[in-house]
mmCIF file with all atom_site columns, C-alpha atoms in Angstrom:
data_model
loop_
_atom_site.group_PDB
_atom_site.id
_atom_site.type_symbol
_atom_site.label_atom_id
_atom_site.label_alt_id
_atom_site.label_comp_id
_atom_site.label_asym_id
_atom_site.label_entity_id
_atom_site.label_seq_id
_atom_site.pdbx_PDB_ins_code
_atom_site.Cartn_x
_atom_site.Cartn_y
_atom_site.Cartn_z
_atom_site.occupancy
_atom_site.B_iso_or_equiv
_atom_site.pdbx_formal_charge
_atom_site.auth_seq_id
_atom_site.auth_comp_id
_atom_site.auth_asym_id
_atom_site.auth_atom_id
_atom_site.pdbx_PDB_model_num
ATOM 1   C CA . UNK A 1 1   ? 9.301   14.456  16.469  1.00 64.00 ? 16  UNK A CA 1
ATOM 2   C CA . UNK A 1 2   ? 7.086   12.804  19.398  1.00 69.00 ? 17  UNK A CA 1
ATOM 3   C CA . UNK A 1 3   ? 4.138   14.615  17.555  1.00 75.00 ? 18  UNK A CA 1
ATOM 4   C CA . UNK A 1 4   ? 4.578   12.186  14.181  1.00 76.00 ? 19  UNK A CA 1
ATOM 5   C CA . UNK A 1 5   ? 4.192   8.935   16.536  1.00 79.00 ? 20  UNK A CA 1
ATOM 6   C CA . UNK A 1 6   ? 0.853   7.290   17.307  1.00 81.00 ? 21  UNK A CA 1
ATOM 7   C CA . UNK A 1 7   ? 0.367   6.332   20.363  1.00 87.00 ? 22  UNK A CA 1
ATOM 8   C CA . UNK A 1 8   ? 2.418   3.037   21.707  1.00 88.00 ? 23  UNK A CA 1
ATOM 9   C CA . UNK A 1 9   ? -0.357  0.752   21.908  1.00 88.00 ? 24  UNK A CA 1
ATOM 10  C CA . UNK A 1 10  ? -1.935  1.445   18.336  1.00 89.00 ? 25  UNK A CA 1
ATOM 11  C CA . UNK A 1 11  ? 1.840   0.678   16.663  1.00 87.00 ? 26  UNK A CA 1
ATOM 12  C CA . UNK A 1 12  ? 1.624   -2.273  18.811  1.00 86.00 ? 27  UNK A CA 1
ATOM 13  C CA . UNK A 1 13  ? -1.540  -3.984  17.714  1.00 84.00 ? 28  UNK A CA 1
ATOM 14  C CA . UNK A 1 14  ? -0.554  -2.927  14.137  1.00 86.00 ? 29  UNK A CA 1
ATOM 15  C CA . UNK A 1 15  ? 2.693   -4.575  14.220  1.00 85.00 ? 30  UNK A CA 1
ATOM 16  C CA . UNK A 1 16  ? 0.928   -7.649  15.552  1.00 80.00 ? 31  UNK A CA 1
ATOM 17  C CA . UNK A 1 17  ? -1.484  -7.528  13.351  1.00 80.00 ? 32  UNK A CA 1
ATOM 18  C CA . UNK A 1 18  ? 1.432   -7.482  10.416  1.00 82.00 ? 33  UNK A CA 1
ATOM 19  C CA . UNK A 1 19  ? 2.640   -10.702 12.479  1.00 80.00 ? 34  UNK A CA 1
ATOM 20  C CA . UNK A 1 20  ? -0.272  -12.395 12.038  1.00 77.00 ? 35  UNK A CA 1
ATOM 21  C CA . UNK A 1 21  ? -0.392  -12.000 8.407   1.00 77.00 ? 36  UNK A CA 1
ATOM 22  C CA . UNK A 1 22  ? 2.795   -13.228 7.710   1.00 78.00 ? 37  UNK A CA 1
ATOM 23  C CA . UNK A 1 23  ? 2.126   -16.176 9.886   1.00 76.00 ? 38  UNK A CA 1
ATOM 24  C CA . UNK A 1 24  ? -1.207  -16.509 7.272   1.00 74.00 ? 39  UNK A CA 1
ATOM 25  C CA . UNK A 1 25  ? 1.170   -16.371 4.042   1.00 76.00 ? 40  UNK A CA 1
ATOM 26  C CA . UNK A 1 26  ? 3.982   -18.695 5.232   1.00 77.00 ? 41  UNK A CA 1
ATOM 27  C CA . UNK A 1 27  ? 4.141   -21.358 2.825   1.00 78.00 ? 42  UNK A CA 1
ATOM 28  C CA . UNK A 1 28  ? 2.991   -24.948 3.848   1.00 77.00 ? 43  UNK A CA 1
ATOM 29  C CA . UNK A 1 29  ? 6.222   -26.469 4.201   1.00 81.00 ? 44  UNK A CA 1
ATOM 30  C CA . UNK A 1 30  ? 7.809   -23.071 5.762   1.00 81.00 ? 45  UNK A CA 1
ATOM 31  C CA . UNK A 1 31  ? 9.608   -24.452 9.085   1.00 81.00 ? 46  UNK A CA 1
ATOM 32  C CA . UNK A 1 32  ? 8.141   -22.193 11.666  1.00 78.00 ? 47  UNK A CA 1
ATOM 33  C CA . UNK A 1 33  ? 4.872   -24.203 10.787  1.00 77.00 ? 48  UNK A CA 1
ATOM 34  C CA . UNK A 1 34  ? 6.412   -27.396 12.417  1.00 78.00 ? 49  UNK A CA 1
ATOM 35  C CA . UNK A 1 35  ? 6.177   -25.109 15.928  1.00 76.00 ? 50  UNK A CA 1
ATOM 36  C CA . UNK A 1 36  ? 2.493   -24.502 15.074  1.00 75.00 ? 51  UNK A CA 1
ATOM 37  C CA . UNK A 1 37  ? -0.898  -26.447 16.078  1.00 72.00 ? 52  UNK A CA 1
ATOM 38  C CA . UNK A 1 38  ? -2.287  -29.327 13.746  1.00 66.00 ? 53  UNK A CA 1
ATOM 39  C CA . UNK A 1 39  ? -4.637  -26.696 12.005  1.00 65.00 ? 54  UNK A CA 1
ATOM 40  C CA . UNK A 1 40  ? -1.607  -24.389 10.883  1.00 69.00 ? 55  UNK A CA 1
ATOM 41  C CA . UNK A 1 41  ? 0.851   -26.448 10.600  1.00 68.00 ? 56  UNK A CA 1
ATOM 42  C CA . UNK A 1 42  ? 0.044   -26.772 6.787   1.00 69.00 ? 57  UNK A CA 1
ATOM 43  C CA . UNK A 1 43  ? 2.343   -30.199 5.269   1.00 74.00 ? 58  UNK A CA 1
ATOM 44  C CA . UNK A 1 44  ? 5.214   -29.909 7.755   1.00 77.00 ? 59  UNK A CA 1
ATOM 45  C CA . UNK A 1 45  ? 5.507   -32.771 10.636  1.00 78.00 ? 60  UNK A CA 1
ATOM 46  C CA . UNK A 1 46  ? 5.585   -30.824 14.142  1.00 77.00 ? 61  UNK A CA 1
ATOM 47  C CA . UNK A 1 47  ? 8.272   -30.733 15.772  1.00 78.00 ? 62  UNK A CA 1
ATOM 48  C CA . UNK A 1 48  ? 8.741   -33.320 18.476  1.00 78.00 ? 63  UNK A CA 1
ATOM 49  C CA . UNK A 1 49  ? 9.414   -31.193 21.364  1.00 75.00 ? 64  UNK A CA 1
ATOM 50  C CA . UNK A 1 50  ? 8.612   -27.420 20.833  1.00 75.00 ? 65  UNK A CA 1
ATOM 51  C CA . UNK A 1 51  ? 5.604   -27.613 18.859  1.00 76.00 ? 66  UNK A CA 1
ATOM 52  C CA . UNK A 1 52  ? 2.208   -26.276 20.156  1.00 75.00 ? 67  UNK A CA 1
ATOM 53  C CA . UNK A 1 53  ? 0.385   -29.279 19.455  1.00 74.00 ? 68  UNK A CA 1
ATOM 54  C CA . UNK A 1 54  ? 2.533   -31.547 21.790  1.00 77.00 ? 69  UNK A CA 1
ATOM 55  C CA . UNK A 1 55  ? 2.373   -28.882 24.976  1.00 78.00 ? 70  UNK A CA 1
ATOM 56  C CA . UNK A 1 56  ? -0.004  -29.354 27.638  1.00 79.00 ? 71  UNK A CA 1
ATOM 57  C CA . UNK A 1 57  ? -2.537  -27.059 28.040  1.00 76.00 ? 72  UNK A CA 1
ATOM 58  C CA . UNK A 1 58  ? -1.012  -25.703 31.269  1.00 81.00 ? 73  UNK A CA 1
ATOM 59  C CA . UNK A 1 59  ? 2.210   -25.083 29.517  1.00 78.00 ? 74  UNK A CA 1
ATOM 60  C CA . UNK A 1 60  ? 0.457   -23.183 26.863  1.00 71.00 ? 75  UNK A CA 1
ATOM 61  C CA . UNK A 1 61  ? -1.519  -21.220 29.122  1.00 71.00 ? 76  UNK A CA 1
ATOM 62  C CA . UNK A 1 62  ? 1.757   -20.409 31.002  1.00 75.00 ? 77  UNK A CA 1
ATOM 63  C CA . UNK A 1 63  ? 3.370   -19.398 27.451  1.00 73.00 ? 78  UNK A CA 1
ATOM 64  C CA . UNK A 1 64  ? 3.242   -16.065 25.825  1.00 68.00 ? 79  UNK A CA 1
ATOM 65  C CA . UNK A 1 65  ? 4.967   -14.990 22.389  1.00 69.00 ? 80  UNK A CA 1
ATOM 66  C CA . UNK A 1 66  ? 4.239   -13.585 19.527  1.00 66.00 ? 81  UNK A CA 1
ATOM 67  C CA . UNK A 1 67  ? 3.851   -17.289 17.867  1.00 68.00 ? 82  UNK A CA 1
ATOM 68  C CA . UNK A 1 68  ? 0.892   -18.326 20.140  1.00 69.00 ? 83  UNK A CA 1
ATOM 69  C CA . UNK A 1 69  ? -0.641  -14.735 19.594  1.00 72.00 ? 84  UNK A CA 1
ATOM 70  C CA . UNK A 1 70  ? -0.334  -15.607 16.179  1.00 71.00 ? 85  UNK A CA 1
ATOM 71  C CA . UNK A 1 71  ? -1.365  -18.972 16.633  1.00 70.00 ? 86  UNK A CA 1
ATOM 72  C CA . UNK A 1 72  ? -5.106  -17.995 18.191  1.00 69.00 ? 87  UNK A CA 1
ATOM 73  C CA . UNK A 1 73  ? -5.335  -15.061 15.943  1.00 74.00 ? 88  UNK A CA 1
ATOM 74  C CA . UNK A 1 74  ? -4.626  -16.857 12.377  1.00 70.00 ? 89  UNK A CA 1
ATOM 75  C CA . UNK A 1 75  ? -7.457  -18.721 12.499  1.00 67.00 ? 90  UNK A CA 1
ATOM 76  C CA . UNK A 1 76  ? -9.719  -15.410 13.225  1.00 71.00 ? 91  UNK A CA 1
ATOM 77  C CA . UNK A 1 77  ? -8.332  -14.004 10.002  1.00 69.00 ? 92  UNK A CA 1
ATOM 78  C CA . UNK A 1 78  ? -11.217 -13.862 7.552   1.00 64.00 ? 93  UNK A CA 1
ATOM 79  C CA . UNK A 1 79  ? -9.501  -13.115 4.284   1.00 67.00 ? 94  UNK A CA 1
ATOM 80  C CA . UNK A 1 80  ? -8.350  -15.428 2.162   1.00 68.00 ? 95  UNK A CA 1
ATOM 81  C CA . UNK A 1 81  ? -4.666  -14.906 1.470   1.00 65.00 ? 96  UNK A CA 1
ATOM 82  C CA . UNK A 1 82  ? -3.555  -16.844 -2.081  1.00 70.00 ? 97  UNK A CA 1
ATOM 83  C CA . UNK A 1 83  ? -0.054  -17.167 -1.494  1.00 68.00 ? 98  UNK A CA 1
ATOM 84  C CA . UNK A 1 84  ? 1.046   -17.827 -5.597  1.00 73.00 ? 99  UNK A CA 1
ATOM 85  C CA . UNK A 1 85  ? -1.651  -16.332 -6.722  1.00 78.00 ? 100 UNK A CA 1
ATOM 86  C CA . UNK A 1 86  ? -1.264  -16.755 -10.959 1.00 82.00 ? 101 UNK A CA 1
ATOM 87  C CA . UNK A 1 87  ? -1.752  -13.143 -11.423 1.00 81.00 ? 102 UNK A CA 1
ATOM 88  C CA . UNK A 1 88  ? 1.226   -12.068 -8.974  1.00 80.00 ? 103 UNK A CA 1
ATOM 89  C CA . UNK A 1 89  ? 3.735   -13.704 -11.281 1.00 81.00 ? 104 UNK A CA 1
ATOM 90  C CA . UNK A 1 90  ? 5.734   -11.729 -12.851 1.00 82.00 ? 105 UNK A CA 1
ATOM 91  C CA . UNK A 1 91  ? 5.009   -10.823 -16.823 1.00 81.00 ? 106 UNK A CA 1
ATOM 92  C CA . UNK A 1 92  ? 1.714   -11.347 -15.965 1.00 82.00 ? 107 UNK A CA 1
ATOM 93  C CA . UNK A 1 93  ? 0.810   -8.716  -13.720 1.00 79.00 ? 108 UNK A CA 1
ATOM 94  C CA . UNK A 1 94  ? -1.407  -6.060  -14.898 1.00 74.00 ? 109 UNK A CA 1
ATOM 95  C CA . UNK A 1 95  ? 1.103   -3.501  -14.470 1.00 70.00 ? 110 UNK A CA 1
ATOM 96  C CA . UNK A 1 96  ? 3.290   -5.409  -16.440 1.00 75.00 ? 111 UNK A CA 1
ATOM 97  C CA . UNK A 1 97  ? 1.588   -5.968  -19.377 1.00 74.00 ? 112 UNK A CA 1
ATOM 98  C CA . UNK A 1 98  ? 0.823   -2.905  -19.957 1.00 69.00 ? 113 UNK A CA 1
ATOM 99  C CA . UNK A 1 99  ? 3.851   -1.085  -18.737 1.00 60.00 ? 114 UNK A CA 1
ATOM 100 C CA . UNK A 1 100 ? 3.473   1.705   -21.289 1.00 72.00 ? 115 UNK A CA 1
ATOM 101 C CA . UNK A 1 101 ? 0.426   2.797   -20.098 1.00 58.00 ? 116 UNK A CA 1
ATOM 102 C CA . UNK A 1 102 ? 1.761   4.412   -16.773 1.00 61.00 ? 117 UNK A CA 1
ATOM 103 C CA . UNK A 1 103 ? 4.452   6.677   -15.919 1.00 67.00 ? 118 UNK A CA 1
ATOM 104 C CA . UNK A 1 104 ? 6.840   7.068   -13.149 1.00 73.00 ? 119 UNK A CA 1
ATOM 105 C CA . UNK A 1 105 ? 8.565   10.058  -11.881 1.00 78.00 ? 120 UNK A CA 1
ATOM 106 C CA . UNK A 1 106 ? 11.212  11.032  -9.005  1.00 81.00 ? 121 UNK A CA 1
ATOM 107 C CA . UNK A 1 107 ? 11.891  14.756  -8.756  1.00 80.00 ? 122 UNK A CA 1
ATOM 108 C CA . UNK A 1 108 ? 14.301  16.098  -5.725  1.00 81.00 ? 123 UNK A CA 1
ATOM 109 C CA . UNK A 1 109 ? 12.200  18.942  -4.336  1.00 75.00 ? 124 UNK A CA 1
ATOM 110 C CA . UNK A 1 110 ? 14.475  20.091  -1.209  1.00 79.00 ? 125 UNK A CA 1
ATOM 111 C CA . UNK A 1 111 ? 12.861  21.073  2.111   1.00 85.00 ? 126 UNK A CA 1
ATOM 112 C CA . UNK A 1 112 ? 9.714   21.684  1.551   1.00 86.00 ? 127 UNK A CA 1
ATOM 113 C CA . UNK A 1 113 ? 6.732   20.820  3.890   1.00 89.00 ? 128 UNK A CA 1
ATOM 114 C CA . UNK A 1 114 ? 4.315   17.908  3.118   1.00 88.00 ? 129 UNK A CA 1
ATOM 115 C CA . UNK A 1 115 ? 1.520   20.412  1.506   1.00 90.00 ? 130 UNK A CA 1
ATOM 116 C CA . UNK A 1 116 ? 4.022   21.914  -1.170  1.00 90.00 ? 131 UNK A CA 1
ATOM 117 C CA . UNK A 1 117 ? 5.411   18.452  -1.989  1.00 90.00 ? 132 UNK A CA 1
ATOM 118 C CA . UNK A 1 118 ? 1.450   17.250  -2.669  1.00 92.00 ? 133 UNK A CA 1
ATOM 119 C CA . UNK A 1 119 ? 1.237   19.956  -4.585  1.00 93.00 ? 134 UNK A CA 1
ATOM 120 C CA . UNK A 1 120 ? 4.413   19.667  -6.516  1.00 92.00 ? 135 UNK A CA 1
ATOM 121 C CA . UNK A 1 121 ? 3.544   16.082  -7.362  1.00 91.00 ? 136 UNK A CA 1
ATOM 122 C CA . UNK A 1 122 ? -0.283  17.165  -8.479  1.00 94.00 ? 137 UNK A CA 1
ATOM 123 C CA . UNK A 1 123 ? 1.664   19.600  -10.554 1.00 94.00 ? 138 UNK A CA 1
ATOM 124 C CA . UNK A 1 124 ? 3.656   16.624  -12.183 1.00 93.00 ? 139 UNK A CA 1
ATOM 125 C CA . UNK A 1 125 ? 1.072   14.709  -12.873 1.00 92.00 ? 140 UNK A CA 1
ATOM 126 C CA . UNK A 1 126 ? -1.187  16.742  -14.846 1.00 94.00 ? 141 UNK A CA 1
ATOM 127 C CA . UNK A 1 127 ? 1.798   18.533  -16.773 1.00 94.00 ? 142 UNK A CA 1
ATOM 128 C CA . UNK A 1 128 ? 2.426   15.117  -17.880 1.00 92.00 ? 143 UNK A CA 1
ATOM 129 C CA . UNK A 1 129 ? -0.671  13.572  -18.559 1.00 91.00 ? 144 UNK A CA 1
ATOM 130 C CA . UNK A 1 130 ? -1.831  16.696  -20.301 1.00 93.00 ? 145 UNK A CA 1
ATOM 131 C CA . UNK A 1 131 ? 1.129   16.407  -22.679 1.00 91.00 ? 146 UNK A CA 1
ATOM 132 C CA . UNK A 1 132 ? -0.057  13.156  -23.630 1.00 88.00 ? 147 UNK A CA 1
ATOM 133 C CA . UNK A 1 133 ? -2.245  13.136  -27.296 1.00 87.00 ? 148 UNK A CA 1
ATOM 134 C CA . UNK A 1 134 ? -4.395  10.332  -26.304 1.00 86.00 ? 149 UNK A CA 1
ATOM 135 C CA . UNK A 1 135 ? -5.591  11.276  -22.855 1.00 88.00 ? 150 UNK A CA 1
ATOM 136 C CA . UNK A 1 136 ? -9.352  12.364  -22.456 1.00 90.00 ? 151 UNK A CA 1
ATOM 137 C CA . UNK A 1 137 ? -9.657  12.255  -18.976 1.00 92.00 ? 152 UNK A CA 1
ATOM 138 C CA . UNK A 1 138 ? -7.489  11.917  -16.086 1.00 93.00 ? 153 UNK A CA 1
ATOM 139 C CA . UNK A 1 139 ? -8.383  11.169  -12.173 1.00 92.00 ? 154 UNK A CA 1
ATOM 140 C CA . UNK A 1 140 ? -5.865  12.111  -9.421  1.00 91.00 ? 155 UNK A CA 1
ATOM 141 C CA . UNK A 1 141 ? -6.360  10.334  -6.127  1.00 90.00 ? 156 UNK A CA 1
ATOM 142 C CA . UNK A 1 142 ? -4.566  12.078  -3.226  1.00 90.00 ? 157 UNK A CA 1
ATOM 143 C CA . UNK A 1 143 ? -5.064  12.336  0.239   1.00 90.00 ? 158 UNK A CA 1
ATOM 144 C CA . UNK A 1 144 ? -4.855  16.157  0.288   1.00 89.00 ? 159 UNK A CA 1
ATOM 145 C CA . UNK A 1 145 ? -8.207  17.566  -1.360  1.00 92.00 ? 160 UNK A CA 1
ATOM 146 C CA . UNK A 1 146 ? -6.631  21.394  0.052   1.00 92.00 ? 161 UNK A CA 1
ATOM 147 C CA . UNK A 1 147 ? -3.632  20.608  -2.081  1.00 93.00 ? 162 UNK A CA 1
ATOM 148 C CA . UNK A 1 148 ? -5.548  19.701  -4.964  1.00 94.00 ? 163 UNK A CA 1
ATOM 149 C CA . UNK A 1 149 ? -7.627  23.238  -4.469  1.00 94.00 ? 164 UNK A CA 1
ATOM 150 C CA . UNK A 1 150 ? -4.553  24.868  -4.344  1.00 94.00 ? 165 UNK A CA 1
ATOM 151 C CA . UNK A 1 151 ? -3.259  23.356  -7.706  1.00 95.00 ? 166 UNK A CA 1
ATOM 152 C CA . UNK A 1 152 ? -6.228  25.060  -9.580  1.00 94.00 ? 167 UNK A CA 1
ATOM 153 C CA . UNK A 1 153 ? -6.014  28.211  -7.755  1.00 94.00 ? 168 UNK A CA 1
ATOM 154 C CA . UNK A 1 154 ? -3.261  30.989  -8.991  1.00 93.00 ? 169 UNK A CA 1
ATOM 155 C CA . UNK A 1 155 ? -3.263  33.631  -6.602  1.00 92.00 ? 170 UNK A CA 1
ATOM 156 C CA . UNK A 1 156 ? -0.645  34.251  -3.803  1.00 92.00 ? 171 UNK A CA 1
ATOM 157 C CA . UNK A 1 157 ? 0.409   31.192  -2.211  1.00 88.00 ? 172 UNK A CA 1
ATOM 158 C CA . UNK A 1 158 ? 3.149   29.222  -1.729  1.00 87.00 ? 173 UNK A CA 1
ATOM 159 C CA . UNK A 1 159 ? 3.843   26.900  -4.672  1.00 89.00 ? 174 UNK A CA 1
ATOM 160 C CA . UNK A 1 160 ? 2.150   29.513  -6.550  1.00 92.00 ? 175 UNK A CA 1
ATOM 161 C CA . UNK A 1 161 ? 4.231   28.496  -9.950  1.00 92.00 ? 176 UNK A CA 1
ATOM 162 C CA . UNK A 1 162 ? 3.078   24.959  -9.680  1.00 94.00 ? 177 UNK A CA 1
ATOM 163 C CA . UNK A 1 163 ? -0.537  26.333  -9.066  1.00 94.00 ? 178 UNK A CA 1
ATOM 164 C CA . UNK A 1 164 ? 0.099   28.580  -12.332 1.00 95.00 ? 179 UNK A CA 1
ATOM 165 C CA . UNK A 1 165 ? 1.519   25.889  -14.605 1.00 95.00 ? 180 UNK A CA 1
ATOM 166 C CA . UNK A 1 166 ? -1.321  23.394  -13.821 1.00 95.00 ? 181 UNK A CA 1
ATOM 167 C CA . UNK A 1 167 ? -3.600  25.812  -14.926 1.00 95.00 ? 182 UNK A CA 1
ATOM 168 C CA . UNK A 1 168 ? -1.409  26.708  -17.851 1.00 95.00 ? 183 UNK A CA 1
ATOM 169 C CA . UNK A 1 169 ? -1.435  23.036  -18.985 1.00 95.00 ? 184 UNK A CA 1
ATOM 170 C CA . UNK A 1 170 ? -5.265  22.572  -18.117 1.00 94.00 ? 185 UNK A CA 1
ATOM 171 C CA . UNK A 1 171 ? -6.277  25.750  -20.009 1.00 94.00 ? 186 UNK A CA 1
ATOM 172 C CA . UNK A 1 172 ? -4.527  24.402  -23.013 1.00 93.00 ? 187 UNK A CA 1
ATOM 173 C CA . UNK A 1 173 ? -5.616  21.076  -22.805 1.00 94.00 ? 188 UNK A CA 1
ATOM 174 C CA . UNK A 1 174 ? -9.355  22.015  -22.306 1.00 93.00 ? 189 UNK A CA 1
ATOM 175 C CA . UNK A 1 175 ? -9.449  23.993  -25.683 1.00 92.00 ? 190 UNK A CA 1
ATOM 176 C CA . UNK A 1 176 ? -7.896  21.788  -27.237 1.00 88.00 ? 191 UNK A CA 1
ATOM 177 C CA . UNK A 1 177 ? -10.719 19.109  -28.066 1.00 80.00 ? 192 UNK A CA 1
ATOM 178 C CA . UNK A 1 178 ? -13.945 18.707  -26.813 1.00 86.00 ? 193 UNK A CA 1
ATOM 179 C CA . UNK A 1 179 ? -14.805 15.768  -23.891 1.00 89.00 ? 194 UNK A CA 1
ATOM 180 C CA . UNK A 1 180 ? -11.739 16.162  -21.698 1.00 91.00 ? 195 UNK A CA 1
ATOM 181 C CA . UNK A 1 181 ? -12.268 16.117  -18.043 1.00 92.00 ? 196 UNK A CA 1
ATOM 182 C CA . UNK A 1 182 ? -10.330 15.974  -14.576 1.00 93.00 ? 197 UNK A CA 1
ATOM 183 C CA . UNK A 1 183 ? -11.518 14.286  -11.418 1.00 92.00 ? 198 UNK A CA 1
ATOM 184 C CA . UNK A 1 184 ? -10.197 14.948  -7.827  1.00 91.00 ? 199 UNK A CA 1
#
């Protein structure tokens, strides 16, 4: 188990980091901006007595918290965050409007290890897609290039069926027509 954990200061910074963006996408009247200084305090009127802004700057040297971490490190953010975006509403996301064109699967596989689950899911994928009558070409993105060897290759493995039924569905979709390809 102590193997799967990064180290303690890496999960650290990245959960700070994850603090600092949510500090970026509160909205300008959210009320944790009325603790923040005048440049990210967005519409709200600090707060009389807690806010950054009204501290001396020996009290704020003398403070430490995630909100003045996030304070110094908001404004070092260099990527423009669009909080309502008009393309992240819903019905008019991409995925939404053209719901039809992607497909979604959950399959219970047991214990398995992470390899044979890659696999298994590689397997689902092109099964499907190469069921489809309209698809010409399809491009699987994993993270697991040996798994995606292994789903082309039939001999004596484990997951072997998989490996045998992608190649099954492949064969038969490559004769098929002409102009069909696959991309890892």
């Amino acid at each position: 188990a102590l193997v799967g954990l990064p180290p303690i200061n890496l999960l650290l910074c990245r959960l700070s980091e994850r603090a600092d963006y949510r500090f970026a996408t509160l909205t300008p009247t959210h009320p944790v901006r009325a603790f923040l200084s005048r440049f990210n305090c967005g519409t709200i009127a600090p707060h009389p007595s807690l806010s950054i802004q009204t501290m001396s700057e020996p009290e704020i040297f003398s403070t430490s918290g995630t909100l003045f971490e996030s304070e110094t490190n908001v404004l070092a953010l260099t990527e423009t965050l669009l909080l309502m975006n008009p393309l992240s509403r819903p019905g008019v996301r991409l995925m939404d409007r053209f719901a039809d064109q992607r497909w979604r699967a959950r399959h219970v596989t047991g214990k398995v290890t992470a390899p044979d689950a890659e696999l298994y899911a590689i397997c689902s994928a092109i099964v499907n897609a190469t069921s489809r009558d309209d698809c010409t070409d399809i491009f699987i993105f994993t993270d697991s290039m040996a798994s995606a060897r292994r789903a082309v290759d039939p001999s004596i493995h484990s997951g072997q069926g998989h490996s045998v039924a992608v190649c099954e569905a492949l064969q038969t979709w490559f004769t098929c027509k002409d102009g069909q390809s696959i991309t890892f």
